[in-house]
Amino acid sequence: MTDTQFPSRRSPVMGRNGTVATSQPLATAAGLSILAAGGNAADAAVATAAALNVTEPTSTGIGGDMFALYYDAHTKQITALNGSGRAPSALSLERLQKENIKELPPFHPYTITVPGACAGWFDLIEKHGTLPMSQILAPAINLAENGFPVAPITAHFWERGAGRQLASALNGHELTIDGRAPKAGEIFSNKGLARTFRKIAEDGKKAYYEGEIAESIAQVIQQSGGCLTTADLAAHHSTWDEPISVNYRGYRIWECPPNGQGLAALLALNLLEGFDLASLAPLSTRRLHLQIEAMRLAFADARWYVSDPAFSSIPLNELLSKAYSDERRKLINLKKATLDQKHGTPIKSSGTVYFSVVDKDGNACSFIISNYMGFGTGIVPKGWGFTLQNRGHNFNLEADHPNSLQPNKRPYHTIIPAMATREEDGSLYASYGVMGGFMQPQGHMQVACALIDDGMDPQTALDMPRFCIEPTEDGGFASLEEGIPDKTIAALARRGHPTRKISGWERALFGRGQVIVRERSGVLVAGSDSRADGCAMTL
């Protein structure tokens, strides 16, 4: 790692025998305890995910979806797990039209897709894990049953959720203390969630998608005015997909394929490879202009092409080709912002919490799991201690759009894990991710550039001030985080970028992230985003 122009306020964490980086210290400790007990990266990842469900229900849970990339150190192969759910079989555009619904409110029960997280946990362990689920879930069960002190930033967003969706959603009070959010440092226990985890630990994922839990999920959704059924839950299955990737300056950057939006990060990196970013200061006007313009072009394609591949043909090979990026790069004006970029038409030929775990053998799991908007819909299956996601809010309601709402279809998904390997030998370089809705591919691109172009260590790369653009057809605002020089912000505005400076609690817009880099020596170097309550720990 080289010295940089940006001083981080945290030091990176270094170790050799396994590292876990999350947004919650207690979740990090849970994952680390599984590594210490002999588990591998997959085992520790699921233990961490479950602990995060307890300690940060403001973002994540077993009522949401998950995605994971897993690097097998022995084979040097990466597998991609899509643990996202589908729309109810009875939900269609025609149904919305009959009910005169032209736009779904964010917490409407129709936004609830089948929660895929539970199945994803079991599928990851079945393929890559080594320990029984009873042992893996034990730390989370202990936290839920006996309680934990709520972290400060989590308490802030819990209060927001308690005054928003939890206040009106059926059984939302189960995630409060007499209707209010727990305060920072206050002990919160969740007996219902402990009950859920015990049930699935004993009876497997079938216990979630059939039987008592499934009946409670379907019942509360229908009582709320939704249409998801026990049959929809029983029909759910995860998919193992071929990961997508591009070569960026000698490193292969990996993402899950659509319906995830990782495609946007890869498109942007392909565009940026044509510029000498290393010669430009990280927070300079020229650097940020190029990165923002690359993201605008990438989102123009992602908004159109990211959809459920079971319902539409996505020309991934063509979109990710260097020839396509060479043509699209010509649309970047070096001196002026272009706000209304349109999607390209490649010629078709014959194709949120995030955390990272790397174990002592070099296996890695890049893992993300989310309710979508905070507590999701805020709707809680009575007595089970978790909220149901509102992921279906990302469906497009135009019939001719690839991401249009259809029965049993997966929506455009914002949550994405990432990895990087060394192109020369396939060895693991980094397992990383950035949370925050449509910020995620933008964060992936900015972190990758910081690591590769600037040689930053993981902590410094995460603490770099970020930009976030709105993925809209008119280009949207370029939100710029405090720490980016005012003169740079003014210069970007002169180039035609609608800008706004973001500080304080609003910095949540820029997401939170975790990065673990594996040096060739085997030393693990980790960072955990200072915008969160989290930490990285090592054995």
Coordinates of C-alpha atoms in Angstrom, one line a residue:
M1 CA 0.0 0.0 0.0
T2 CA 1.3 3.5 -0.9
D3 CA 1.0 6.8 0.9
T4 CA -2.0 8.9 -0.3
Q5 CA -3.1 12.5 -0.3
F6 CA -6.1 11.7 1.9
P7 CA -5.5 11.0 5.6
S8 CA -7.9 8.4 7.1
R9 CA -8.9 8.7 10.7
R10 CA -8.8 5.0 11.2
S11 CA -5.9 2.5 10.7
P12 CA -6.5 -0.6 8.6
V13 CA -6.8 -3.8 10.5
M14 CA -4.2 -6.5 9.7
G15 CA -4.0 -10.2 10.4
R16 CA -3.3 -13.6 8.9
N17 CA -5.8 -16.1 10.3
G18 CA -9.1 -14.7 9.2
T19 CA -10.8 -11.3 9.1
V20 CA -14.4 -10.1 9.3
A21 CA -15.5 -6.6 8.4
T22 CA -19.1 -5.4 9.1
S23 CA -21.2 -2.4 10.1
Q24 CA -21.7 -3.7 13.7
P25 CA -19.0 -4.7 16.1
L26 CA -21.1 -7.5 17.7
A27 CA -21.8 -9.0 14.3
T28 CA -18.1 -8.9 13.5
A29 CA -17.5 -10.7 16.7
A30 CA -20.1 -13.3 15.9
G31 CA -18.4 -14.1 12.5
L32 CA -15.0 -14.1 14.1
S33 CA -16.2 -16.6 16.7
I34 CA -17.2 -19.0 14.0
L35 CA -13.8 -18.7 12.3
A36 CA -12.1 -19.3 15.6
A37 CA -14.3 -22.5 16.0
G38 CA -12.9 -23.9 12.7
G39 CA -15.6 -22.6 10.4
N40 CA -14.7 -21.2 7.0
A41 CA -15.7 -18.0 5.2
A42 CA -19.2 -19.3 4.3
D43 CA -20.0 -20.4 7.8
A44 CA -18.8 -17.1 9.3
A45 CA -20.8 -15.1 6.6
V46 CA -24.1 -16.7 7.6
A47 CA -23.4 -16.2 11.3
T48 CA -22.6 -12.6 10.6
A49 CA -25.7 -12.1 8.5
A50 CA -27.9 -13.5 11.3
A51 CA -26.2 -11.3 13.9
L52 CA -26.7 -8.3 11.8
N53 CA -30.4 -9.1 11.6
V54 CA -30.4 -8.8 15.4
T55 CA -28.2 -5.8 15.9
E56 CA -29.1 -3.7 12.8
P57 CA -32.8 -4.5 11.8
T58 CA -32.9 -0.9 10.5
S59 CA -31.2 -2.3 7.4
T60 CA -31.3 -6.0 7.1
G61 CA -33.0 -9.2 8.1
I62 CA -34.4 -12.6 7.2
G63 CA -37.5 -10.9 5.8
G64 CA -35.3 -9.5 3.0
D65 CA -33.0 -10.7 0.2
M66 CA -29.3 -11.5 -0.1
F67 CA -26.6 -11.9 -2.7
A68 CA -23.1 -13.4 -2.3
L69 CA -19.9 -14.0 -4.2
Y70 CA -17.7 -16.8 -2.8
Y71 CA -14.0 -17.3 -3.7
D72 CA -12.7 -20.8 -3.3
A73 CA -9.0 -20.5 -2.6
H74 CA -8.3 -24.1 -3.7
T75 CA -9.9 -23.8 -7.2
K76 CA -9.6 -20.0 -7.5
Q77 CA -13.2 -20.1 -8.8
I78 CA -15.9 -17.5 -7.9
T79 CA -19.5 -18.5 -7.5
A80 CA -22.4 -16.1 -7.4
L81 CA -25.5 -16.8 -5.3
N82 CA -28.7 -14.9 -6.1
G83 CA -30.9 -15.1 -3.0
S84 CA -33.6 -12.6 -4.2
G85 CA -37.3 -13.4 -4.2
R86 CA -40.0 -13.0 -6.8
A87 CA -43.2 -11.1 -7.1
P88 CA -46.4 -12.8 -5.9
S89 CA -48.1 -15.0 -8.6
A90 CA -51.3 -12.9 -8.2
L91 CA -49.6 -9.5 -8.6
S92 CA -49.7 -8.0 -12.1
L93 CA -49.9 -4.7 -13.9
E94 CA -53.5 -5.6 -14.7
R95 CA -54.3 -5.9 -11.0
L96 CA -52.8 -2.5 -10.3
Q97 CA -54.7 -1.0 -13.2
K98 CA -58.0 -2.4 -11.8
E99 CA -57.2 -0.9 -8.5
N100 CA -56.2 2.4 -10.1
I101 CA -52.7 2.2 -8.7
K102 CA -50.4 4.2 -11.0
E103 CA -47.4 4.3 -8.7
L104 CA -46.7 2.0 -5.7
P105 CA -46.2 3.8 -2.4
P106 CA -42.9 2.7 -0.9
F107 CA -44.4 0.7 2.0
H108 CA -47.4 -0.8 0.2
P109 CA -47.9 -4.5 0.8
Y110 CA -47.7 -5.0 -3.0
T111 CA -44.0 -4.1 -2.7
I112 CA -43.3 -7.3 -0.7
T113 CA -41.6 -9.9 -2.8
V114 CA -40.8 -13.4 -1.4
P115 CA -38.0 -13.0 1.1
G116 CA -35.0 -14.9 -0.3
A117 CA -32.5 -14.4 2.6
C118 CA -33.2 -17.6 4.5
A119 CA -33.0 -19.9 1.6
G120 CA -29.8 -18.1 0.5
W121 CA -28.2 -18.8 3.9
F122 CA -28.9 -22.5 3.7
D123 CA -27.8 -22.7 0.0
L124 CA -24.5 -21.0 0.7
I125 CA -23.8 -23.4 3.6
E126 CA -24.9 -26.4 1.6
K127 CA -22.4 -25.6 -1.2
H128 CA -19.5 -24.1 0.6
G129 CA -19.9 -24.4 4.4
T130 CA -18.6 -26.9 6.9
L131 CA -20.5 -26.4 10.1
P132 CA -24.1 -27.2 11.1
M133 CA -26.6 -24.3 11.1
S134 CA -27.3 -24.8 14.8
Q135 CA -23.7 -23.8 15.5
I136 CA -23.7 -21.1 12.9
L137 CA -26.8 -19.4 14.3
A138 CA -25.9 -19.7 18.0
P139 CA -24.3 -16.3 18.3
A140 CA -27.3 -14.5 16.8
I141 CA -29.7 -16.5 18.9
N142 CA -27.8 -15.5 22.0
L143 CA -27.9 -11.8 21.0
A144 CA -31.6 -11.9 20.2
E145 CA -32.6 -13.8 23.3
N146 CA -30.4 -12.0 25.9
G147 CA -30.3 -8.6 24.3
F148 CA -27.5 -6.2 23.1
P149 CA -26.6 -2.6 23.5
V150 CA -27.8 -0.6 20.5
A151 CA -25.1 1.2 18.6
P152 CA -25.3 5.0 18.2
I153 CA -25.8 5.3 14.4
T154 CA -28.2 2.4 14.4
A155 CA -30.2 4.1 17.2
H156 CA -30.6 7.2 15.0
F157 CA -32.0 5.3 12.0
W158 CA -34.1 3.1 14.3
E159 CA -35.8 6.2 15.6
R160 CA -36.5 7.3 12.0
G161 CA -38.1 3.9 11.3
A162 CA -40.1 3.9 14.5
G163 CA -41.7 7.2 13.5
R164 CA -42.2 6.1 9.9
Q165 CA -43.2 2.6 8.7
L166 CA -43.1 0.8 12.1
A167 CA -45.6 3.3 13.4
S168 CA -48.4 2.2 11.0
A169 CA -47.4 -1.3 9.8
L170 CA -49.1 -4.4 11.2
N171 CA -47.1 -5.6 14.2
G172 CA -44.4 -3.0 13.6
H173 CA -44.4 -2.3 17.3
E174 CA -42.6 -5.7 17.8
L175 CA -39.4 -3.9 16.7
T176 CA -39.9 -1.1 19.2
I177 CA -39.9 -0.5 23.0
D178 CA -43.5 0.5 23.7
G179 CA -43.7 2.2 20.3
R180 CA -40.4 4.0 20.5
A181 CA -36.9 3.2 19.2
P182 CA -34.2 2.0 21.6
K183 CA -31.7 4.7 22.5
A184 CA -28.0 4.4 21.9
G185 CA -26.6 2.0 24.6
E186 CA -30.0 0.7 25.6
I187 CA -30.5 -3.0 25.7
F188 CA -32.8 -4.5 23.1
S189 CA -33.9 -8.1 23.0
N190 CA -35.9 -9.8 20.2
K191 CA -37.4 -13.1 21.5
G192 CA -39.4 -13.5 18.3
L193 CA -36.3 -13.4 16.1
A194 CA -34.6 -15.9 18.5
R195 CA -37.6 -18.1 18.0
T196 CA -37.3 -17.8 14.2
F197 CA -33.6 -18.7 14.2
R198 CA -34.1 -21.7 16.5
K199 CA -36.9 -23.0 14.2
I200 CA -34.8 -22.8 11.1
A201 CA -31.7 -24.2 12.8
E202 CA -33.8 -27.2 13.8
D203 CA -35.9 -27.8 10.7
G204 CA -33.9 -26.1 7.9
K205 CA -35.1 -23.6 5.3
K206 CA -38.4 -25.6 4.8
A207 CA -39.4 -24.3 8.3
Y208 CA -39.4 -20.7 6.8
Y209 CA -41.1 -21.3 3.5
E210 CA -43.6 -23.8 4.7
G211 CA -45.4 -24.3 8.0
E212 CA -45.9 -21.8 10.8
I213 CA -43.6 -19.0 9.7
A214 CA -44.8 -19.1 6.1
E215 CA -48.4 -19.0 7.3
S216 CA -47.7 -16.0 9.5
I217 CA -45.9 -14.2 6.6
A218 CA -48.8 -14.8 4.1
Q219 CA -51.4 -13.9 6.7
V220 CA -50.0 -10.6 7.8
I221 CA -49.4 -9.6 4.1
Q222 CA -53.0 -10.4 3.2
Q223 CA -54.3 -8.6 6.3
S224 CA -52.3 -5.6 5.2
G225 CA -53.9 -5.7 1.7
G226 CA -51.3 -7.7 -0.2
C227 CA -51.6 -10.9 -2.2
L228 CA -48.5 -13.0 -1.5
T229 CA -49.5 -16.6 -0.5
T230 CA -48.0 -19.6 1.1
A231 CA -47.8 -21.2 -2.3
D232 CA -45.5 -18.3 -3.4
L233 CA -43.3 -18.9 -0.4
A234 CA -43.2 -22.7 -1.0
A235 CA -42.2 -22.2 -4.6
H236 CA -39.2 -20.0 -3.8
H237 CA -35.7 -21.1 -4.8
S238 CA -32.3 -19.4 -5.0
T239 CA -30.1 -19.5 -8.1
W240 CA -26.4 -20.1 -8.6
D241 CA -25.4 -17.8 -11.5
E242 CA -22.3 -17.2 -13.5
P243 CA -20.6 -14.1 -12.2
I244 CA -19.9 -11.2 -14.6
S245 CA -16.5 -9.4 -14.7
V246 CA -14.2 -7.1 -16.5
N247 CA -10.4 -6.6 -16.5
Y248 CA -9.5 -3.2 -14.9
R249 CA -5.8 -2.5 -15.2
G250 CA -4.7 -6.0 -14.4
Y251 CA -7.4 -6.8 -11.9
R252 CA -10.5 -8.7 -12.7
I253 CA -13.5 -7.1 -11.0
W254 CA -16.4 -9.5 -10.2
E255 CA -20.1 -8.8 -9.7
C256 CA -23.3 -10.8 -9.6
P257 CA -25.2 -10.7 -12.9
P258 CA -28.7 -9.1 -13.3
N259 CA -31.2 -8.8 -11.7
G260 CA -28.5 -7.2 -9.6
Q261 CA -27.1 -3.7 -10.6
G262 CA -23.5 -4.8 -10.4
L263 CA -23.5 -4.4 -14.2
A264 CA -23.4 -0.6 -13.7
A265 CA -20.1 -0.7 -11.7
L266 CA -18.4 -2.8 -14.4
L267 CA -19.7 -0.6 -17.3
A268 CA -18.3 2.5 -15.5
L269 CA -14.9 0.8 -14.9
N270 CA -14.7 -0.2 -18.5
L271 CA -15.2 3.4 -19.5
L272 CA -12.7 4.8 -17.0
E273 CA -10.0 2.4 -18.1
G274 CA -9.6 4.6 -21.1
F275 CA -8.4 7.5 -18.9
D276 CA -5.2 7.9 -16.9
L277 CA -6.9 8.3 -13.5
A278 CA -3.7 7.8 -11.6
S279 CA -2.3 11.0 -13.0
L280 CA -5.3 12.9 -11.6
A281 CA -5.7 13.8 -7.9
P282 CA -8.5 11.7 -6.3
L283 CA -10.7 14.7 -5.3
S284 CA -9.8 16.9 -8.3
T285 CA -12.4 18.3 -10.7
R286 CA -11.0 16.4 -13.7
R287 CA -11.1 13.1 -11.8
L288 CA -14.6 13.5 -10.4
H289 CA -16.0 14.8 -13.7
L290 CA -14.8 11.7 -15.5
Q291 CA -16.1 9.3 -12.8
I292 CA -19.5 11.1 -12.7
E293 CA -19.9 11.0 -16.5
A294 CA -18.9 7.3 -16.6
M295 CA -21.6 6.5 -14.0
R296 CA -24.2 8.5 -15.9
L297 CA -23.5 6.4 -19.0
A298 CA -23.4 3.2 -17.0
F299 CA -26.8 3.9 -15.3
A300 CA -28.3 4.8 -18.7
D301 CA -27.6 1.2 -19.7
A302 CA -28.4 -0.3 -16.3
R303 CA -31.8 1.4 -16.0
W304 CA -32.8 -0.4 -19.2
Y305 CA -31.0 -3.7 -19.2
V306 CA -31.0 -4.8 -15.5
S307 CA -34.0 -7.1 -15.1
D308 CA -34.8 -10.7 -14.4
P309 CA -33.0 -12.7 -17.1
A310 CA -35.7 -15.4 -16.8
F311 CA -38.0 -12.9 -18.5
S312 CA -35.8 -11.0 -20.9
S313 CA -32.6 -11.5 -22.9
I314 CA -29.7 -9.3 -21.6
P315 CA -26.7 -8.9 -24.0
L316 CA -24.1 -9.1 -21.2
N317 CA -21.2 -10.1 -23.3
E318 CA -21.7 -7.2 -25.6
L319 CA -22.4 -4.7 -22.9
L320 CA -19.2 -5.6 -21.1
S321 CA -17.0 -5.8 -24.2
K322 CA -14.1 -3.4 -24.5
A323 CA -15.4 -2.5 -28.0
Y324 CA -18.7 -1.3 -26.6
S325 CA -17.0 0.8 -23.9
D326 CA -14.7 2.3 -26.6
E327 CA -17.8 3.5 -28.5
R328 CA -19.7 4.7 -25.3
R329 CA -16.6 6.5 -24.1
K330 CA -16.8 8.9 -27.1
L331 CA -19.9 10.3 -25.5
I332 CA -18.0 11.7 -22.5
N333 CA -17.3 15.4 -23.0
L334 CA -14.1 16.2 -21.1
K335 CA -15.2 19.7 -20.4
K336 CA -18.9 19.6 -19.9
A337 CA -21.5 17.4 -18.1
T338 CA -24.0 15.5 -20.3
L339 CA -27.1 14.9 -18.1
D340 CA -29.4 13.1 -20.5
Q341 CA -27.4 10.1 -21.6
K342 CA -29.5 7.3 -23.2
H343 CA -28.9 3.6 -23.1
G344 CA -26.8 2.1 -25.8
T345 CA -27.9 -0.7 -28.2
P346 CA -25.1 -3.2 -28.4
I347 CA -25.4 -5.6 -31.3
K348 CA -26.6 -8.9 -29.9
S349 CA -24.6 -11.9 -30.9
S350 CA -24.9 -15.7 -30.2
G351 CA -25.4 -13.6 -24.7
T352 CA -28.6 -2.8 2.9
V353 CA -25.9 -4.3 4.9
Y354 CA -22.8 -5.4 3.3
F355 CA -19.9 -7.3 5.0
S356 CA -16.9 -9.3 4.0
V357 CA -15.2 -12.4 5.4
V358 CA -11.8 -14.0 4.5
D359 CA -10.7 -17.1 6.3
K360 CA -7.2 -18.4 7.1
D361 CA -7.1 -20.4 3.9
G362 CA -7.9 -17.5 1.7
N363 CA -11.5 -18.4 1.0
A364 CA -13.6 -15.2 0.8
C365 CA -17.3 -14.3 1.0
S366 CA -18.6 -11.0 -0.2
F367 CA -22.1 -10.8 1.2
I368 CA -25.0 -8.4 1.1
I369 CA -28.4 -8.6 2.7
S370 CA -31.2 -6.0 2.9
N371 CA -34.7 -5.0 3.7
Y372 CA -34.4 -2.3 1.1
M373 CA -35.8 1.0 2.6
G374 CA -34.6 0.7 6.2
F375 CA -37.1 -1.6 7.9
G376 CA -38.7 -2.5 4.5
T377 CA -42.4 -2.2 4.7
G378 CA -42.2 -2.4 8.5
I379 CA -44.8 -5.2 8.5
V380 CA -43.9 -8.0 10.9
P381 CA -45.3 -11.6 10.9
K382 CA -46.8 -11.7 14.3
G383 CA -44.4 -13.2 16.9
W384 CA -41.4 -13.9 14.6
G385 CA -39.4 -10.7 15.2
F386 CA -38.5 -9.5 11.6
T387 CA -39.9 -7.1 9.1
L388 CA -40.8 -7.8 5.5
Q389 CA -38.9 -6.1 2.7
N390 CA -40.3 -3.7 0.1
R391 CA -38.0 -4.7 -2.7
G392 CA -40.8 -4.8 -5.3
H393 CA -40.9 -1.0 -5.2
N394 CA -38.1 -1.3 -7.8
F395 CA -40.3 -2.8 -10.5
N396 CA -41.1 -0.6 -13.5
L397 CA -44.9 -0.2 -14.1
E398 CA -44.5 0.4 -17.9
A399 CA -45.6 -2.8 -19.7
D400 CA -42.9 -2.6 -22.4
H401 CA -40.0 -2.1 -20.0
P402 CA -37.6 -5.1 -19.4
N403 CA -38.1 -4.6 -15.6
S404 CA -41.8 -4.3 -15.8
L405 CA -43.8 -5.9 -13.0
Q406 CA -45.0 -9.5 -13.8
P407 CA -46.1 -12.4 -11.6
N408 CA -43.2 -14.5 -10.3
K409 CA -40.6 -12.1 -11.5
R410 CA -37.5 -10.7 -9.7
P411 CA -37.2 -6.9 -9.7
Y412 CA -34.2 -4.7 -10.5
H413 CA -32.0 -5.2 -7.4
T414 CA -29.8 -2.6 -5.8
I415 CA -27.9 -4.8 -3.4
I416 CA -24.6 -6.1 -4.9
P417 CA -21.4 -7.7 -3.5
A418 CA -18.0 -7.3 -5.3
M419 CA -14.7 -9.0 -5.5
A420 CA -11.4 -8.5 -7.3
T421 CA -8.8 -11.1 -8.4
R422 CA -5.3 -10.6 -9.9
E423 CA -5.6 -11.2 -13.6
E424 CA -2.2 -12.9 -13.9
D425 CA -2.9 -15.8 -11.6
G426 CA -6.5 -15.6 -10.4
S427 CA -5.4 -15.0 -6.8
L428 CA -7.8 -13.1 -4.5
Y429 CA -7.1 -9.4 -4.3
A430 CA -10.1 -7.9 -2.5
S431 CA -13.5 -8.7 -1.2
Y432 CA -15.5 -5.5 -0.9
G433 CA -18.8 -3.7 -1.1
V434 CA -20.6 -0.4 -0.5
M435 CA -24.2 -0.2 0.8
G436 CA -26.9 2.4 0.0
G437 CA -29.4 1.7 -2.8
F438 CA -28.4 3.2 -6.1
M439 CA -25.1 4.4 -4.4
Q440 CA -23.8 0.8 -4.5
P441 CA -22.3 0.5 -8.0
Q442 CA -21.0 4.1 -7.6
G443 CA -19.4 3.1 -4.4
H444 CA -17.9 0.0 -6.0
M445 CA -16.4 2.0 -8.8
Q446 CA -15.0 4.7 -6.4
V447 CA -13.5 2.1 -4.0
A448 CA -12.0 0.1 -6.9
C449 CA -10.4 3.2 -8.3
A450 CA -9.0 4.2 -4.9
L451 CA -7.5 0.7 -4.4
I452 CA -6.1 0.2 -7.9
D453 CA -5.5 3.6 -9.3
D454 CA -4.4 5.3 -6.1
G455 CA -2.9 2.4 -4.2
M456 CA -4.8 3.2 -1.1
D457 CA -5.2 0.8 1.8
P458 CA -8.8 -0.4 2.4
Q459 CA -9.5 2.0 5.3
T460 CA -8.3 5.1 3.4
A461 CA -10.2 4.0 0.3
L462 CA -13.4 3.7 2.3
D463 CA -13.0 7.0 4.1
M464 CA -12.4 9.0 0.9
P465 CA -15.3 11.5 0.4
R466 CA -17.7 10.2 -2.3
F467 CA -20.1 11.5 -4.9
C468 CA -23.5 10.0 -5.6
I469 CA -25.6 10.8 -8.7
E470 CA -29.3 10.0 -9.1
P471 CA -29.8 7.4 -11.8
T472 CA -32.5 9.3 -13.5
E473 CA -33.1 10.1 -17.2
D474 CA -32.3 13.8 -16.6
G475 CA -29.0 13.0 -15.0
G476 CA -30.1 14.1 -11.5
F477 CA -28.0 15.9 -8.9
A478 CA -24.4 15.1 -8.2
S479 CA -24.4 14.9 -4.4
L480 CA -20.9 15.6 -3.1
E481 CA -19.8 14.6 0.4
E482 CA -18.2 17.0 2.8
G483 CA -14.5 16.7 2.5
I484 CA -14.5 17.3 -1.3
P485 CA -13.0 20.8 -1.7
D486 CA -15.4 23.7 -2.2
K487 CA -13.4 24.8 -5.2
T488 CA -13.9 21.4 -6.8
I489 CA -17.6 21.5 -6.2
A490 CA -17.8 25.0 -7.7
A491 CA -15.7 23.8 -10.8
L492 CA -18.0 20.8 -11.3
A493 CA -21.0 23.2 -11.2
R494 CA -19.4 25.4 -13.9
R495 CA -19.1 22.3 -16.0
G496 CA -22.8 21.8 -15.9
H497 CA -23.2 19.3 -13.0
P498 CA -26.2 20.1 -10.8
T499 CA -24.4 19.8 -7.4
R500 CA -25.2 19.8 -3.7
K501 CA -22.9 19.4 -0.8
I502 CA -24.0 16.8 1.8
S503 CA -22.9 16.7 5.4
G504 CA -24.1 15.4 8.8
W505 CA -26.6 12.6 9.0
E506 CA -27.4 13.0 5.4
R507 CA -24.0 11.5 4.6
A508 CA -25.9 8.1 4.9
L509 CA -26.6 8.8 1.2
F510 CA -23.1 7.7 0.4
G511 CA -23.5 4.3 1.9
R512 CA -21.2 2.4 4.2
G513 CA -18.7 -0.2 3.1
Q514 CA -16.2 -2.9 4.0
V515 CA -13.0 -4.0 2.2
I516 CA -10.6 -6.8 2.9
V517 CA -7.5 -7.0 0.7
R518 CA -5.4 -10.1 0.7
E519 CA -1.7 -9.4 0.1
R520 CA 0.4 -11.8 -1.8
S521 CA 2.1 -12.6 1.6
G522 CA -1.2 -13.9 2.9
V523 CA -1.6 -10.8 5.2
L524 CA -5.2 -9.6 5.3
V525 CA -5.7 -5.8 5.4
A526 CA -9.2 -4.7 6.2
G527 CA -11.2 -1.5 6.5
S528 CA -14.6 -0.7 7.9
D529 CA -16.5 2.5 6.9
S530 CA -16.4 5.3 9.4
R531 CA -19.9 6.4 8.3
A532 CA -21.2 3.4 10.3
D533 CA -21.0 1.8 13.7
G534 CA -18.9 -1.0 12.3
C535 CA -15.4 -2.4 12.7
A536 CA -13.1 -5.0 11.2
M537 CA -11.5 -7.6 13.4
T538 CA -9.0 -10.3 12.8
L539 CA -7.7 -13.5 14.4

